[in-house]
Amino acid sequence: MAYLTQPNYVKYACSCGLLKPITKMYFCRHCLKLRCGYCVCHEVDSHYCSNCLENLPSAEARLKKYRCANCYDCPHCFHTLSIRATSVTRNSEDGSKTASKLYYLACFFCRWTSRDVGIPDQASATGRWPERENENSETIASLIEYFKVLALKERIDKEKIFHTPRRNFSHFSKLGMTAALVRKRSGLPSLPLGRDADLTSLPTIVPSVASETVEPLPAEMFTTAPDLTKVTTLSQRFSQPDIQPELTSEMWPIHKHLFIKRSQRCRECEHNVYKPEYNPISIRFKIQLAAFYHIPEITLLSIGELKAGVPSEIVVRLCNPTQHLTSVDFRPLPSAMEEDLLWERQVQLCEERERKDSQRTSLTPGSLNTSLGSSLTLPASLTRQLTLYEPPRRVRLDVSSSVQLPSCGIVLPPRDDAAEYDDSAEKHNFQDDPEVVVWRKSNKAAVKFSITPDKTLASNEEVKCGFVLGYGYVNTMAALEGHKEPQRVELQVKVLLSLGTVVSDE
Amino acid sequence: MPLYEASYAEKHAVVLDLGIRYTKFGFAGEDSPRCIIPTEIADPETRQVRSIYSYKDETDLYSLLVEFIHMLHFKHLLVSPKDRRVLILESLLCPTVFRDVLAKVLFRHFEYTKIELLLNLGQYFAQDLIIRTCFVTPLERANKFADKSEDITAAPAVQYRVDGSKTITIPGHIRETCHEVFFERDSDQLSLPNMILDAIVKCNVDMRKQLAENIFLIGGSSMTPGFKYRLSQELNHLLKTPYYSNRLKINKFKFHTSRVKENYVGWLGGSLIGASDLLSVRSLTREGYLNNTTVPDWCNLIYNTKSISDSFKWTL
Ligand SMILES: [Zn+2]
Ligand SMILES: [Zn+2]
Ligand SMILES: [Zn+2]
Ligand SMILES: [Zn+2]
């Protein structure tokens, strides 16, 4: 839990160049690289309502405009509305009285109720509440149709100029789907058959009539002050973009916006690094390659007094989260110049990959007709897609102290959950340098460093130090992919520690 | 890419209008945007809420845009951006840096397939306080305010609550005159009515009458009470001045009334164009972006071609 509230004292450099705490990173087991939320590809998995936890299939959710049909938010304060019941007695025709229940929506936070805006009480609690219709939707639907035809006309006109007999050939993709079928599936109007199909008739739309007379402001505008409690705020208006009520008496309950479950995919190898279970009630994951399951975790244990130019000691704890024995070692960070070179090489590699990719795609038949100019007959998804890569950023490790790293490597035993509860099970016998390793316990070891904050640091300036952590990783994926033995690889990660501020001498 | 993925139908295009203060975002072909939210996001480093337009340099803008567009997609639209088409409504005065960084973010980070740019002349300054309390006063009253004459009583003052506990009193004359910036005649003759008339003067003689009789106001500011009335007064007033009466042979102005709220008319235009086939004809593809990493610019004559986007305004 401390992770959520603490500032991030220990940061790791992701392969995209950003510095993040280990809790916000993933480890792709296929590329053996660190990934973070910034450099993975996010995908929407499923939609659900956060109030009733109903799981909606994507197609249905889209139809409902990604809003829950049964749950509502308060239009005044956006809190979830609750259904309240009142009993009423009704006089029936024969004079006897019958008791029945009526329901209305109420906000328990700001006391807004559906009665405030004159929505009649409903006889059933689960029934649909009255919906407001947008009176413009029909006009706009006809306008959309108009523009579709207009655009089609423009295209056909263009094609008449550039008409080539090859056009019919390009209508067939490698999958044997005709362009017409593709157009239908993507919701575009179908192209009329034949060159001289009737396109002269555009659907009729009623053009707007301009008027010379403009309504002046009502006279009471200058005499009475508006009652701001009756005028909606901008956030209240914009929560219903199509209606935008101006008065509080026009505010209707808002259908609750859905939430999503999302999976995250490594951009390089397209494997998932994070995938939740579909069911919105479940909080478990199908795949969760969090970095703290795979790479040694570093925690700051103690920091000596920090004075500019005076050596001091820090103790960090290293923890091996894997099922395999590992060894770690420490190396100094590359200098700024080396870092620049490293980064430039990565950007170059990225560009090269892109160039190769674009040469390959330009040879496929799909993109042939794009190069023919305006006659783009196939949607882009049918042709082989060109991928653009995002170049990594330069890692910004601005350290402000030198650090003396231990020259020896440190062996960390595998994680053993049973040993956590067994104090007597200290059976490992490592030949540790007592100057480096302060103590050990199962898969953890505390290591001492000597650091010297820069002389130039003024008081209250932050002391940061960093190093390259080398660690052994056992790649179990290799065993699954056909190699006999799990492969052991040596990996590296840059680590930045924020140690706090310098104290002055006085 | 595996072959089976290639058979997926093309995804629904999205329309993005990054206003100075408010952003409208939604699907092409729908009658209103899915969300209208402030153009601001928590800074990924400091977690302080900042406007997208407060960027310091390219890198800063890049990370702000990544965060903002990510939030738009996963909190509001709830669809993945990958392999989608996007239509951007861009402001006339959008800096080149902004356009280039935006294109980079959309293509490289979010992996959109195509970007379509549409010019938007709307100018937005919407603030809760101004919208709710202020209005545009007619010309006669404005002149009296300007002359500081005594015979006018300003509209009553309004108590505006801030944070629930403090109240600000907004005096009547501020409520009436805060929109005067649109109509102030400075030395450059650059008030809004001046700009409209100058635009008409620069057009072909045959078109002028048609233009003057088809004025259509869009953008949040034009929703202010009294705005249209004042604009028509100012236009008619200016028309009588010697400068314009020599140049323009128009005798009346006509205004269109929008059927939808003016602040998202620009977005709606984008939605209409996005739903039609035009997007695939006039768009910037990944290939095109890779070949010359710049984005087409309206002021660059290579890209400035006649578009039917002019005509959609008259039909609304
Ligand atoms: Zn990353
Ligand atoms: Zn619900
Ligand atoms: Zn409420
Ligand atoms: Zn990977």
mmCIF file of C-alpha atoms and ligand atoms in Angstrom, chain A residues 74 76-77 79 107 109-110 112, ligand 3:
data_model
loop_
_atom_site.group_PDB
_atom_site.id
_atom_site.type_symbol
_atom_site.label_atom_id
_atom_site.label_comp_id
_atom_site.label_asym_id
_atom_site.label_seq_id
_atom_site.Cartn_x
_atom_site.Cartn_y
_atom_site.Cartn_z
ATOM 1 C CA CYS A 74 -27.421 13.269 -11.049
ATOM 2 C CA HIS A 76 -26.627 18.538 -10.865
ATOM 3 C CA CYS A 77 -23.623 17.008 -9.060
ATOM 4 C CA HIS A 79 -23.394 11.521 -8.177
ATOM 5 C CA CYS A 107 -29.655 12.117 -5.467
ATOM 6 C CA PHE A 109 -25.718 13.838 -2.196
ATOM 7 C CA CYS A 110 -27.312 17.084 -3.352
ATOM 8 C CA TRP A 112 -31.937 16.656 -6.479
HETATM 9 ZN ZN ZN C 3 -26.789 15.326 -6.956
#
